[in-house]
Coordinates of C-alpha atoms and ligand atoms in Angstrom, one line a residue:
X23 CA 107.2 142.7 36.3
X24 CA 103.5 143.5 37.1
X25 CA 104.7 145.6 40.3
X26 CA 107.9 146.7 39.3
X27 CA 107.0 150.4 40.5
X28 CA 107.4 149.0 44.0
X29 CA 110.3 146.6 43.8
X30 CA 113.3 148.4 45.3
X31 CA 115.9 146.1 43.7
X32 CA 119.3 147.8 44.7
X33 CA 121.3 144.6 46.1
X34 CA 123.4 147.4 48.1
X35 CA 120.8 148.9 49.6
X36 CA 121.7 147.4 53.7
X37 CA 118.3 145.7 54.1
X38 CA 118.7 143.4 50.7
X39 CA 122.2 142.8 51.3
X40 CA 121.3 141.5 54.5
X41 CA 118.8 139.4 53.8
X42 CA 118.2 139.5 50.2
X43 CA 116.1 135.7 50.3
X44 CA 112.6 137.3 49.7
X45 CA 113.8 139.7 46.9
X46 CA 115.7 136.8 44.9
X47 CA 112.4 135.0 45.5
X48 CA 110.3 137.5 43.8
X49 CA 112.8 137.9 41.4
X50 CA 112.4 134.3 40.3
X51 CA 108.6 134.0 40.7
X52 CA 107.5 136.9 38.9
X53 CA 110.6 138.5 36.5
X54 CA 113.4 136.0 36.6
X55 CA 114.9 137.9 33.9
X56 CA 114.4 141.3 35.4
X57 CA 116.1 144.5 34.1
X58 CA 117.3 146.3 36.9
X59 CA 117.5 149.9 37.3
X60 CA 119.5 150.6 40.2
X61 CA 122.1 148.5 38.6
X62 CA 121.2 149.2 35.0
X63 CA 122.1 145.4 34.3
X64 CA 119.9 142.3 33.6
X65 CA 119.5 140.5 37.2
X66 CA 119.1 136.5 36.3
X67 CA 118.1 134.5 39.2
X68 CA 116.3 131.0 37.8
X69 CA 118.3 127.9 38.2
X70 CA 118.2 126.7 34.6
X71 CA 118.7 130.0 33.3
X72 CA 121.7 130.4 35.6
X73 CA 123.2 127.3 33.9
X74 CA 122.4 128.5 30.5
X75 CA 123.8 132.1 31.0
X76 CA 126.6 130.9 32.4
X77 CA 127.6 128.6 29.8
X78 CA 126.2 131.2 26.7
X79 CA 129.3 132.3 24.0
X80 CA 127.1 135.9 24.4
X81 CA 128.4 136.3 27.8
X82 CA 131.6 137.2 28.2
X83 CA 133.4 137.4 31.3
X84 CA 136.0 139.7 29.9
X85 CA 134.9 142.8 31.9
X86 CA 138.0 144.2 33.3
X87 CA 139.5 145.4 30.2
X88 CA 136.0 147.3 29.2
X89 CA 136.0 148.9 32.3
X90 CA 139.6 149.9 32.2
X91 CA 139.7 151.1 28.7
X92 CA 136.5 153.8 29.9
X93 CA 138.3 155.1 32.6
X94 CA 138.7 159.2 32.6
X95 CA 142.6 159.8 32.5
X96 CA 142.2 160.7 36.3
X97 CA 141.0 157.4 37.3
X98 CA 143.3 155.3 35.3
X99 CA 146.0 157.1 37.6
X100 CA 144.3 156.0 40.8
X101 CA 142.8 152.9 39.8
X102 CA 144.4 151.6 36.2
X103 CA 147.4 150.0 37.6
X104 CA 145.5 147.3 39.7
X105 CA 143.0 146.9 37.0
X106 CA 145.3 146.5 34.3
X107 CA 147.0 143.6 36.3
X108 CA 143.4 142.4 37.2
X109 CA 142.6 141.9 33.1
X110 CA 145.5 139.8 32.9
X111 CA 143.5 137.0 35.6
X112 CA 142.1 133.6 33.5
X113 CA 138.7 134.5 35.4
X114 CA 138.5 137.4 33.6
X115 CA 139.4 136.1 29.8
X116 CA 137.4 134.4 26.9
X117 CA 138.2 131.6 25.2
X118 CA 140.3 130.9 23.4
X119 CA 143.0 133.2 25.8
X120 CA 141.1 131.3 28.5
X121 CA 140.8 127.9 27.0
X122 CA 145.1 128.1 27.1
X123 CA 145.7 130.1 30.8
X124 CA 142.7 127.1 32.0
X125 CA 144.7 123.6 30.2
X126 CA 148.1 125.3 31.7
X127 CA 146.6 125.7 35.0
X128 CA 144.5 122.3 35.9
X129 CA 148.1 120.1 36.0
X130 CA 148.5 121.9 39.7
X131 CA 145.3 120.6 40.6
X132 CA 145.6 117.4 39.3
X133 CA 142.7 115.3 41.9
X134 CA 146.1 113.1 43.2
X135 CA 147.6 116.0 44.2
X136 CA 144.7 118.1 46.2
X137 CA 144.0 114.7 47.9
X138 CA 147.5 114.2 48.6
X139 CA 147.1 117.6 50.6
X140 CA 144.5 116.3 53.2
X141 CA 147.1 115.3 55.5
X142 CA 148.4 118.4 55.5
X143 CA 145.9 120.6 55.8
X144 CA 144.6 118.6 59.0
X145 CA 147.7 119.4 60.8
X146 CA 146.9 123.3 60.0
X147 CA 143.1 122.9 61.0
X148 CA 144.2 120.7 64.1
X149 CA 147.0 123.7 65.1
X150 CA 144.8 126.6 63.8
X151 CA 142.0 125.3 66.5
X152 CA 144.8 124.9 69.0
X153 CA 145.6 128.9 68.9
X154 CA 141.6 129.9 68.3
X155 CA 141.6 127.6 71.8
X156 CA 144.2 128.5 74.1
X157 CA 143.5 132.3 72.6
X158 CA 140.1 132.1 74.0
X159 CA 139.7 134.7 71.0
X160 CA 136.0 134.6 70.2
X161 CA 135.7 135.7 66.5
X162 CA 136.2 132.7 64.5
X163 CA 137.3 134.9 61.2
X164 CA 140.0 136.4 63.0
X165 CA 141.3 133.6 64.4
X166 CA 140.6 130.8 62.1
X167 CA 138.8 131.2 59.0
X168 CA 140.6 133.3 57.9
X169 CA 144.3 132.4 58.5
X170 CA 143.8 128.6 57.3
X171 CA 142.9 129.2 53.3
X172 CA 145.8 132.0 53.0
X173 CA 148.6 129.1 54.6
X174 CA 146.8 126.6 52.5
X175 CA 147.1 128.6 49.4
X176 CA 150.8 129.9 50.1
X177 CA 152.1 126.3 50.8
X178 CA 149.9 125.1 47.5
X179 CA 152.0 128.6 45.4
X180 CA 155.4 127.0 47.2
X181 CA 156.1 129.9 49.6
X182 CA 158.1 128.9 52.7
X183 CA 155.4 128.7 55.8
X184 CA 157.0 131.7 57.7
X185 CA 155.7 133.9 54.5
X186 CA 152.2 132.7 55.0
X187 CA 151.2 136.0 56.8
X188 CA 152.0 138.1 53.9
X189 CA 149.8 136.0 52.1
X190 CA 147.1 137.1 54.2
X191 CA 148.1 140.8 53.7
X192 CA 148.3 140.8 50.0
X193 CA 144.8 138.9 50.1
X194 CA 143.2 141.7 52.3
X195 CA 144.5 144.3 50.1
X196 CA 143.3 142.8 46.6
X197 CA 140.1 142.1 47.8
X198 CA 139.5 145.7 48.7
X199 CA 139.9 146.4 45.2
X200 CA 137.9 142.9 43.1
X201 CA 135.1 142.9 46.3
X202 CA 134.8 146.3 47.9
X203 CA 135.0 144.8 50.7
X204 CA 136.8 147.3 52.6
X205 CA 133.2 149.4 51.4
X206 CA 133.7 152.3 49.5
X207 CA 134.8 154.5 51.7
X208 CA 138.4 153.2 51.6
X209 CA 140.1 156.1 49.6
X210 CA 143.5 154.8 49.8
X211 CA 142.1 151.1 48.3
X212 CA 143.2 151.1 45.0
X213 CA 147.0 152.3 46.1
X214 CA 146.7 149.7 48.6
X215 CA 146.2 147.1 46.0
X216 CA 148.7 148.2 44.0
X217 CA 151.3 148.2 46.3
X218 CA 150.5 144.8 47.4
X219 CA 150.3 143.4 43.7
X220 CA 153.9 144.9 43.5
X221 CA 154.8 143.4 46.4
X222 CA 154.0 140.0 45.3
X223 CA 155.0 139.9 42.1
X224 CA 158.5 140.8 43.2
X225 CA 157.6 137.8 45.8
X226 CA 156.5 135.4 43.3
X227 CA 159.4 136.1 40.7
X228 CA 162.3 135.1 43.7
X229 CA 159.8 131.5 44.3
X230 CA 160.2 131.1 40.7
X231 CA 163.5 131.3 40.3
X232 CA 163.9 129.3 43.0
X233 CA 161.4 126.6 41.2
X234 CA 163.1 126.8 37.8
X235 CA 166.5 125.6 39.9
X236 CA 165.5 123.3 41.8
X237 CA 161.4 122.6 41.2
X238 CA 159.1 120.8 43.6
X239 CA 155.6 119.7 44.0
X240 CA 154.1 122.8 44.0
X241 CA 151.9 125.2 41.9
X242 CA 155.1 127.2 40.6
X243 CA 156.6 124.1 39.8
X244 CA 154.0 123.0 37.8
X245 CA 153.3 125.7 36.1
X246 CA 156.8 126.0 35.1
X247 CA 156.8 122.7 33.7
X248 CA 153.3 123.1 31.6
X249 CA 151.3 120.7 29.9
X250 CA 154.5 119.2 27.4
X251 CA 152.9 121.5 24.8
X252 CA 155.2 124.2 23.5
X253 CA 152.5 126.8 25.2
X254 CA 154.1 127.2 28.8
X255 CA 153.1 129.8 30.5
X256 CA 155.3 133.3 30.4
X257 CA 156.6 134.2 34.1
X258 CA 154.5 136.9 34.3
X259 CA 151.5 134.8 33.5
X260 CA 152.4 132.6 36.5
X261 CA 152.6 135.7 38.6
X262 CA 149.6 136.4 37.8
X263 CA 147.6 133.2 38.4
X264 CA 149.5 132.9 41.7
X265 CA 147.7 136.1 42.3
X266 CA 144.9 134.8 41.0
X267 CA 145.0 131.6 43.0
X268 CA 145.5 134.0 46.5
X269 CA 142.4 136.5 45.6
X270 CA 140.3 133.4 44.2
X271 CA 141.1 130.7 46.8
X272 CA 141.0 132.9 50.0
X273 CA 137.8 134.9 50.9
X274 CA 135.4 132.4 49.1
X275 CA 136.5 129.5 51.8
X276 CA 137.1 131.6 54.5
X277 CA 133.3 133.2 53.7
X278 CA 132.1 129.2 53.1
X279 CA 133.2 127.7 56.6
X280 CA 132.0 130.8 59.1
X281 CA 128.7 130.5 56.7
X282 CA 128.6 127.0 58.0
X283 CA 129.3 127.3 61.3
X284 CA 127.1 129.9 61.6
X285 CA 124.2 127.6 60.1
X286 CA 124.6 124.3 62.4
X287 CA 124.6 127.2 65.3
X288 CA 121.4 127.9 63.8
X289 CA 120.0 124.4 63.2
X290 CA 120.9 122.5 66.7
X291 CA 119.1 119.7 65.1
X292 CA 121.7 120.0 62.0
X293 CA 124.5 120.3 64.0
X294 CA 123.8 117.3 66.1
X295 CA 123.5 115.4 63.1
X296 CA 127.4 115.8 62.4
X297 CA 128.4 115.6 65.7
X298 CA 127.0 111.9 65.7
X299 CA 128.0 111.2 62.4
X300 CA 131.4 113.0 61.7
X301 CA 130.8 111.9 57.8
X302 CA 128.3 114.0 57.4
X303 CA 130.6 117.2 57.5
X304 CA 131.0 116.9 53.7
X305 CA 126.9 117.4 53.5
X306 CA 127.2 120.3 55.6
X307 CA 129.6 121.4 53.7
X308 CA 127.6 121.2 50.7
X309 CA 124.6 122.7 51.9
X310 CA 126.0 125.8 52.8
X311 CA 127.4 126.3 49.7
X312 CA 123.7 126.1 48.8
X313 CA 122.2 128.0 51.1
X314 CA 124.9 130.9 52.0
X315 CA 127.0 130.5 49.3
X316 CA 130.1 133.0 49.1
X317 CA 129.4 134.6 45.5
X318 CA 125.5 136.0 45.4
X319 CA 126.8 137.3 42.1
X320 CA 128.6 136.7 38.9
X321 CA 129.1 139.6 36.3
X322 CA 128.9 139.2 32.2
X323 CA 129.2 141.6 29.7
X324 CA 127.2 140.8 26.6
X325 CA 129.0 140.6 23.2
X326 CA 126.1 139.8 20.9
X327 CA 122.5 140.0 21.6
X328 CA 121.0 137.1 22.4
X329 CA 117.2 136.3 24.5
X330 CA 116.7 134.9 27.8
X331 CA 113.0 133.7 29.0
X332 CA 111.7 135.9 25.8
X333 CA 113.5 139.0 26.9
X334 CA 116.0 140.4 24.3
X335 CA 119.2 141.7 26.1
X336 CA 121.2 143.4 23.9
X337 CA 125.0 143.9 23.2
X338 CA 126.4 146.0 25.2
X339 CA 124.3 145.3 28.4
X340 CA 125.8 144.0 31.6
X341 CA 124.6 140.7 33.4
X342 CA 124.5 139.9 37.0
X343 CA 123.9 136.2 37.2
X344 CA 123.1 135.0 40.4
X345 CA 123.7 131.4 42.0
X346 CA 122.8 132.2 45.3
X347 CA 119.3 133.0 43.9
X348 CA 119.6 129.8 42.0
X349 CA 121.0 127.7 44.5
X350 CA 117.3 128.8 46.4
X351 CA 114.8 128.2 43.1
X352 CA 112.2 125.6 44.2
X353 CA 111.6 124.6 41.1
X354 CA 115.5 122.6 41.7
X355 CA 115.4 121.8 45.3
X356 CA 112.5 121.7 47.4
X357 CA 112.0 123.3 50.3
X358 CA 114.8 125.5 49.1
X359 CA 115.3 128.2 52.3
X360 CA 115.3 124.9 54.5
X361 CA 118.9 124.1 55.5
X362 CA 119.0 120.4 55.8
X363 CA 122.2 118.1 55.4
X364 CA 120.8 115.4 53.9
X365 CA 119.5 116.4 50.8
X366 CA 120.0 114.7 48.4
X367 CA 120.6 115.8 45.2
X368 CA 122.3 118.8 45.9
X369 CA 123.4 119.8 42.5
X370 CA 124.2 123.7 43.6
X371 CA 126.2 125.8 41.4
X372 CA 128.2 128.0 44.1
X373 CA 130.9 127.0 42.0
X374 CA 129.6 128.6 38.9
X375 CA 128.8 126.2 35.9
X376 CA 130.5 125.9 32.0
X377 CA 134.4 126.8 31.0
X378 CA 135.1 129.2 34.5
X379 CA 134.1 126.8 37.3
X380 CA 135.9 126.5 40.2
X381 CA 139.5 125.1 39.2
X382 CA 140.1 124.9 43.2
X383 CA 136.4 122.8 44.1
X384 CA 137.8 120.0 44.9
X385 CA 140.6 121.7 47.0
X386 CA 138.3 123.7 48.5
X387 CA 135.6 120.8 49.9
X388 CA 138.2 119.4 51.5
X389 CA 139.9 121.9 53.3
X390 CA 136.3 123.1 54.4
X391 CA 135.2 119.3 54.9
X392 CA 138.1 118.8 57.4
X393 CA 137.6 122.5 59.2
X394 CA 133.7 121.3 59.8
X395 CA 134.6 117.9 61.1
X396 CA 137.0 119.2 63.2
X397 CA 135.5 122.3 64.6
X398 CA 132.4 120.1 65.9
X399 CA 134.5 117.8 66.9
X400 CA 136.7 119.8 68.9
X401 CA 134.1 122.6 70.0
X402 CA 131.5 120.8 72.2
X403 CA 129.0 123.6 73.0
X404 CA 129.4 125.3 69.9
X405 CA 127.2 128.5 70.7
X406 CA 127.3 132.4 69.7
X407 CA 129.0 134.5 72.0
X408 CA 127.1 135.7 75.0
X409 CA 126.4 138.9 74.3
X410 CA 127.5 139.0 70.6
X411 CA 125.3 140.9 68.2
X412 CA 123.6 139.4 65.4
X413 CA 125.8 138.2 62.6
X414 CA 126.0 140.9 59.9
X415 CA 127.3 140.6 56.2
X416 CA 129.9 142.7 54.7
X417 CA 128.4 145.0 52.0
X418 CA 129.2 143.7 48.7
X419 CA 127.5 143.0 45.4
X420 CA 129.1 140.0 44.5
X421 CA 130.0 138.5 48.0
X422 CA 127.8 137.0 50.6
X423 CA 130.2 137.2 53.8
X424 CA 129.8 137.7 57.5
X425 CA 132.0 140.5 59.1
X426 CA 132.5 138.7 62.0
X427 CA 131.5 135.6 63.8
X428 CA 132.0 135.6 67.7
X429 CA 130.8 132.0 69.2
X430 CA 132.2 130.6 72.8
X431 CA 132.4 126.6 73.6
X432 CA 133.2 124.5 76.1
X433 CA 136.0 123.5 74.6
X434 CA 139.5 123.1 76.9
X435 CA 143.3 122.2 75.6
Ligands
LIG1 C1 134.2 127.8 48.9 C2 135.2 128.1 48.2 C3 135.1 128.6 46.8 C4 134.0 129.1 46.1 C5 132.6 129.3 46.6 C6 134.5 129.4 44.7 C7 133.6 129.9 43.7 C8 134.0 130.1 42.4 C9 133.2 130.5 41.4 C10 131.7 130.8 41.5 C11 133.9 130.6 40.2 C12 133.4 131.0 38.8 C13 133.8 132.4 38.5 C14 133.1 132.9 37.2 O1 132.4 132.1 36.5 O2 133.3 134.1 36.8 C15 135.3 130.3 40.6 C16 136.4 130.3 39.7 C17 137.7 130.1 40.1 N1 138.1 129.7 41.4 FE1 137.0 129.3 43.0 N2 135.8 129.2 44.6 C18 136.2 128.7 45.8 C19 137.5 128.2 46.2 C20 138.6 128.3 45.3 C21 140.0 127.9 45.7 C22 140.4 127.2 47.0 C23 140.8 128.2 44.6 C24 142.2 127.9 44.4 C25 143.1 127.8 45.3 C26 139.9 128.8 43.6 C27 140.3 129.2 42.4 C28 139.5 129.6 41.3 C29 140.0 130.1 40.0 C30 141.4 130.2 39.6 C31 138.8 130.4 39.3 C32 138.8 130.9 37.8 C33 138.6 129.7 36.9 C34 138.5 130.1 35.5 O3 138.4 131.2 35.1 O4 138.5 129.1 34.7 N3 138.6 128.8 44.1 N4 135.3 130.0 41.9

């Protein structure tokens, strides 16, 4: 880059992670394949070379077990417990380990089945809204976004409903640990997270016992039962990608629908647009996984070298592969900071791209297509809090979410 001297490219650093738009910008225009070194990893933030990173046999999204296996002996004590359950996650693996944990794992989200759940995850929108409501609680995270995905994902697992708020614990605790979102100054994260892991693996192993006896239509059940091949999963593989499931499944929607609330608040014009057309929820939807996307950051490792844009990046090196940044290229969608509903295409890759991308999409547009619908719907007036402070994001490298999200309505029971 011609002015790389000046280009203060830590994404941590409070005013990038706030608003890091007119960085990723830059990025693209002048050194889309720019070697960063505040995070001494390649930063890759073009649309087209998103795709191709993301589906290249050089990048390998093992990158737990590296980091785990370079720990000092005093930080595999603290830390090497959680981390060594973490390398065990499908999101983690190459093929062919992932190609196996991936086939094993797409029968519980068979498209029959996830639309099957619509039903049933309008009656938890529908009564989630009914607390936030009555409550007259004005953070929408607290009371609503982030309660709904945690049920949703513990009735998907096959956990009785009452359990759900464990769910939520468990989530809170791992993502300390994979986001940092409790920031780094949680010293007691990685015990936390460990605990919690315990916790639910003792959880999960009663639910499948209880599944082997007597199995149902859920994700245990499924997984017991496996593909026909002679591959099932062990039952500590399927304790692990229910933990996967929670850790993967939670924040990202819970991040996704206060994202998009918090853009039609922006855009009245937006906004209206669904309220007179309740169809168009699914656009919104889309559109803020496009413009305020819940991952600003996927991490490779590189395990042969390989060139990108005519820059070599070597074995050995670390990748930070962006799709926020190419979710915004304008070279793929014009007008690409503009947040309008209607576009069309919208081919945004919030969901990554090639063999890890999202098992739960489809699962996931529809819970957050119904929580749109409805919230507009059901919140006429849909403003911020009087008062409130401006929305800020949670510090994170890999996450784009807000802290908090206090609105107010006119809304009555
Ligand atoms: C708005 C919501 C969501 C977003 C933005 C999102 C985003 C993503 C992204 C970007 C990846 C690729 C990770 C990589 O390449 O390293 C991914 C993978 C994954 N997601 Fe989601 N996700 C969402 C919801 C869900 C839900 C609801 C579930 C399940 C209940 C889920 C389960 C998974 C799993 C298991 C993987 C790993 C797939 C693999 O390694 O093959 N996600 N997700």
């Amino acid at each position: 880059m011609t002015t790389q001297g000046a280009l203060r490219d830590d994404l941590l650093d409070p005013e990038l992670n706030h608003d890091p738009w007119p960085f990723f910008a830059r990025l693209r225009e002048e050194d889309p394949v720019h070697y960063s070194p505040a995070h001494r990893a390649w930063i890759v933030t073009r649309y087209d070379d998103v795709v191709e990173a993301l589906g290249h046999p050089a990048l390998s999204s093992d990158r737990v077990r590296p980091l785990l296996d370079a720990l000092t002996p005093e930080n595999r004590a603290k830390a090497g417990g959680v981390m060594a359950q973490m390398a065990e996650w499908m999101v983690v693996t190459d093929p062919p380990a992932h190609t196996r944990l991936r086939r094993l794992a797409t029968n519980a989200f068979h498209p029959r089945k996830v639309v099957a759940m619509e039903g049933r995850i309008r009656e938890l929108v529908d009564g989630y809204l009914d607390s936030f409501i009555a409550s007259g609680e004005q953070d929408l995270i607290a009371a609503f976004t982030f309660p709904l995905p945690a049920t949703l994902i513990s009735e998907l697992i096959g956990a009785p409903s009452e359990d759900a708020d464990r769910f939520k614990d468990w989530s809170n605790d791992l993502a300390l640990v994979a986001f940092g979102a409790g920031g780094e100054g949680r010293d007691d994260r990685h015990a936390l997270a460990e605990r919690s892991i315990a916790e639910m693996f003792e959880y999960f192993g009663v639910l499948i016992e209880k599944a082997r006896r007597e199995p149902g239509e859920d994700m245990i059940s499924d997984l017991i039962a496996g593909d026909g091949t002679e591959e099932n999963l062990t039952d500590d593989e399927i304790r692990s990608m229910c933990a996967l499931m929670l850790f993967a499944g939670h924040e990202t929607t819970t991040t996704t629908i206060t994202s998009a609330v918090k853009l039609l608040i922006d855009h009245p014009d937006q906004l209206e647009l669904v309220r007179a057309d309740p169809k168009l929820s699914g656009k919104a939807v889309e559109e803020s996984l496009r413009v305020e996307g819940a991952i600003k950051i996927l991490h490779r490792w590189v395990i042969e070298d390989f060139e990108l844009r005519g820059k070599t990046i070597r074995k050995g090196d670390r990748v930070l592969v962006s799709p926020a940044a190419a979710n915004r290229d304008p070279e793929k969608f014009p007008d690409p900071d503009r947040f309008l509903i209607t576009r069309s295409p919208n081919a945004h890759v919030a969901f990554g791209k090639g063999v890890h991308a999202c098992i739960g999409a489809m699962l996931a547009r529809i819970e957050m297509r119904v929580a749109i619908a409805r919230i507009v719907e059901r919140l006429p007036g849909l403003r911020y809090a009087e008062g409130a402070a401006e929305p800020t994001w949670v510090p994170s490298l890999a996450a784009r979410a807000l802290t908090e999200l206090r609105i107010e309505h006119d809304a009555t029971l």
